[in-house]
Amino acid sequence: MYAVIFRSVRTPDWEELYQEHSAKMELLVKNIKGYISHHGHRDSGTREGVTVSYFESLEAIQEWREHPEHKATQELGKSHFYERYEIEVVKVEREYEWVRE
Amino acid sequence: MYAVIFRSVRTPDWEELYQEHSAKMELLVKNIKGYISHHGHRDSGTREGVTVSYFESLEAIQEWREHPEHKATQELGKSHFYERYEIEVVKVEREYEWVRE
């Protein structure tokens, strides 16, 4: 299993357009073969956020990165949505889970 | 570079004790040789959060996991702080960074 860690700082603007694209991308990524899940949170005060998206393979990550609609949104990310971002593509080496009984 | 992805759901209780231990762990982890940085956010509505902590090696991650004070806080995590959590230890394969000019 692989994951993409996306850490970003939102600009203070374009909230409606951002939410619209965010919702569109959430639907779109689910169609990528090998997509598993994603989990993200943002601090509305600092506008900093982290999203981790899990995929079965590096090929699935590449397909998602190069999806035409995603690429268009990535461009809006640079022109409108983000002050900065950092992305890491990572390989999951070990997993643990704990659930309260 | 390696990272630990910690995804959790807070219980609705023990906020003061949680914040106290959280602050203590933030200071403590910085003393681990090989610690690089960490970034975390939590949604106060759903109580779901993600923290990503970066380390230079698996040995540094092991040292942090087994640090006595951290172990004591991990126990409080199970008894008091969390409904559930999932941890992944990951190896960073590729990194990208973009900053608005």
PDB file of C-alpha atoms in Angstrom, chain A residues 1-89:
ATOM      1  CA  MET A   1       0.000   0.000   0.000  1.00  0.00           C
ATOM      2  CA  TYR A   2       1.135   3.530  -0.804  1.00  0.00           C
ATOM      3  CA  ALA A   3      -0.074   6.938   0.306  1.00  0.00           C
ATOM      4  CA  VAL A   4       0.142  10.567  -0.730  1.00  0.00           C
ATOM      5  CA  ILE A   5       0.599  13.063   2.097  1.00  0.00           C
ATOM      6  CA  PHE A   6      -0.592  16.493   0.973  1.00  0.00           C
ATOM      7  CA  ARG A   7       0.187  19.338   3.375  1.00  0.00           C
ATOM      8  CA  SER A   8      -0.984  22.775   2.341  1.00  0.00           C
ATOM      9  CA  VAL A   9      -1.791  26.314   3.402  1.00  0.00           C
ATOM     10  CA  ARG A  10      -4.963  27.744   1.847  1.00  0.00           C
ATOM     11  CA  THR A  11      -5.125  31.294   0.577  1.00  0.00           C
ATOM     12  CA  PRO A  12      -7.779  33.307   2.444  1.00  0.00           C
ATOM     13  CA  ASP A  13      -9.868  33.572  -0.742  1.00  0.00           C
ATOM     14  CA  TRP A  14     -11.911  31.556  -3.227  1.00  0.00           C
ATOM     15  CA  GLU A  15     -13.611  29.460  -0.567  1.00  0.00           C
ATOM     16  CA  GLU A  16     -16.677  28.642  -2.647  1.00  0.00           C
ATOM     17  CA  LEU A  17     -14.655  27.665  -5.738  1.00  0.00           C
ATOM     18  CA  TYR A  18     -12.305  25.657  -3.525  1.00  0.00           C
ATOM     19  CA  GLN A  19     -15.157  23.716  -1.886  1.00  0.00           C
ATOM     20  CA  GLU A  20     -16.681  23.046  -5.286  1.00  0.00           C
ATOM     21  CA  HIS A  21     -13.436  21.603  -6.678  1.00  0.00           C
ATOM     22  CA  SER A  22     -12.738  19.773  -3.450  1.00  0.00           C
ATOM     23  CA  ALA A  23     -16.095  17.981  -3.654  1.00  0.00           C
ATOM     24  CA  LYS A  24     -15.531  17.217  -7.354  1.00  0.00           C
ATOM     25  CA  MET A  25     -12.084  15.711  -6.668  1.00  0.00           C
ATOM     26  CA  GLU A  26     -13.474  13.605  -3.794  1.00  0.00           C
ATOM     27  CA  LEU A  27     -15.889  11.977  -6.220  1.00  0.00           C
ATOM     28  CA  LEU A  28     -13.346  11.685  -9.028  1.00  0.00           C
ATOM     29  CA  VAL A  29     -10.581   9.984  -7.033  1.00  0.00           C
ATOM     30  CA  LYS A  30     -12.962   7.172  -6.078  1.00  0.00           C
ATOM     31  CA  ASN A  31     -13.031   6.118  -9.729  1.00  0.00           C
ATOM     32  CA  ILE A  32      -9.275   5.555  -9.837  1.00  0.00           C
ATOM     33  CA  LYS A  33      -8.530   1.834  -9.878  1.00  0.00           C
ATOM     34  CA  GLY A  34      -6.418   1.144  -6.807  1.00  0.00           C
ATOM     35  CA  TYR A  35      -7.755   4.071  -4.749  1.00  0.00           C
ATOM     36  CA  ILE A  36      -8.406   2.970  -1.161  1.00  0.00           C
ATOM     37  CA  SER A  37      -9.408   5.936   1.029  1.00  0.00           C
ATOM     38  CA  HIS A  38      -8.485   9.448   2.081  1.00  0.00           C
ATOM     39  CA  HIS A  39      -8.579  11.434   5.306  1.00  0.00           C
ATOM     40  CA  GLY A  40      -8.004  15.151   5.594  1.00  0.00           C
ATOM     41  CA  HIS A  41      -8.335  17.983   8.068  1.00  0.00           C
ATOM     42  CA  ARG A  42      -7.700  21.708   7.971  1.00  0.00           C
ATOM     43  CA  ASP A  43      -7.318  24.278  10.728  1.00  0.00           C
ATOM     44  CA  SER A  44      -9.613  27.158   9.774  1.00  0.00           C
ATOM     45  CA  GLY A  45      -7.534  29.570  11.872  1.00  0.00           C
ATOM     46  CA  THR A  46      -4.094  28.914  10.379  1.00  0.00           C
ATOM     47  CA  ARG A  47      -5.542  27.568   7.087  1.00  0.00           C
ATOM     48  CA  GLU A  48      -3.039  24.698   7.301  1.00  0.00           C
ATOM     49  CA  GLY A  49      -4.235  21.240   6.364  1.00  0.00           C
ATOM     50  CA  VAL A  50      -3.117  17.658   5.918  1.00  0.00           C
ATOM     51  CA  THR A  51      -4.757  15.084   3.671  1.00  0.00           C
ATOM     52  CA  VAL A  52      -3.536  11.495   3.414  1.00  0.00           C
ATOM     53  CA  SER A  53      -4.785   9.450   0.452  1.00  0.00           C
ATOM     54  CA  TYR A  54      -4.161   5.705   0.264  1.00  0.00           C
ATOM     55  CA  PHE A  55      -3.655   3.749  -2.959  1.00  0.00           C
ATOM     56  CA  GLU A  56      -2.775   0.158  -3.787  1.00  0.00           C
ATOM     57  CA  SER A  57       0.138   1.027  -6.096  1.00  0.00           C
ATOM     58  CA  LEU A  58       2.394   3.755  -7.460  1.00  0.00           C
ATOM     59  CA  GLU A  59       0.615   3.290 -10.795  1.00  0.00           C
ATOM     60  CA  ALA A  60      -2.710   4.277  -9.217  1.00  0.00           C
ATOM     61  CA  ILE A  61      -1.066   7.393  -7.755  1.00  0.00           C
ATOM     62  CA  GLN A  62       0.358   8.276 -11.163  1.00  0.00           C
ATOM     63  CA  GLU A  63      -3.027   7.781 -12.813  1.00  0.00           C
ATOM     64  CA  TRP A  64      -4.624  10.102 -10.264  1.00  0.00           C
ATOM     65  CA  ARG A  65      -1.902  12.736 -10.636  1.00  0.00           C
ATOM     66  CA  GLU A  66      -2.318  12.741 -14.402  1.00  0.00           C
ATOM     67  CA  HIS A  67      -6.123  12.624 -14.547  1.00  0.00           C
ATOM     68  CA  PRO A  68      -7.099  15.556 -16.824  1.00  0.00           C
ATOM     69  CA  GLU A  69      -9.726  17.067 -14.493  1.00  0.00           C
ATOM     70  CA  HIS A  70      -7.386  16.660 -11.531  1.00  0.00           C
ATOM     71  CA  LYS A  71      -4.609  18.389 -13.481  1.00  0.00           C
ATOM     72  CA  ALA A  72      -6.914  21.338 -14.188  1.00  0.00           C
ATOM     73  CA  THR A  73      -7.726  21.573 -10.474  1.00  0.00           C
ATOM     74  CA  GLN A  74      -4.024  21.344  -9.613  1.00  0.00           C
ATOM     75  CA  GLU A  75      -3.500  24.451 -11.762  1.00  0.00           C
ATOM     76  CA  LEU A  76      -6.269  26.258  -9.857  1.00  0.00           C
ATOM     77  CA  GLY A  77      -4.484  25.129  -6.702  1.00  0.00           C
ATOM     78  CA  LYS A  78      -1.429  27.125  -7.731  1.00  0.00           C
ATOM     79  CA  SER A  79      -3.274  30.094  -9.191  1.00  0.00           C
ATOM     80  CA  HIS A  80      -6.009  30.446  -6.531  1.00  0.00           C
ATOM     81  CA  PHE A  81      -6.237  27.983  -3.644  1.00  0.00           C
ATOM     82  CA  TYR A  82      -2.864  27.547  -1.964  1.00  0.00           C
ATOM     83  CA  GLU A  83      -0.098  29.672  -0.522  1.00  0.00           C
ATOM     84  CA  ARG A  84       2.148  26.624  -0.520  1.00  0.00           C
ATOM     85  CA  TYR A  85       2.019  22.867  -0.413  1.00  0.00           C
ATOM     86  CA  GLU A  86       4.235  19.886   0.186  1.00  0.00           C
ATOM     87  CA  ILE A  87       3.557  16.428  -1.163  1.00  0.00           C
ATOM     88  CA  GLU A  88       5.173  13.162  -0.168  1.00  0.00           C
ATOM     89  CA  VAL A  89       4.581   9.856  -1.908  1.00  0.00           C
TER      90      VAL A  89
END
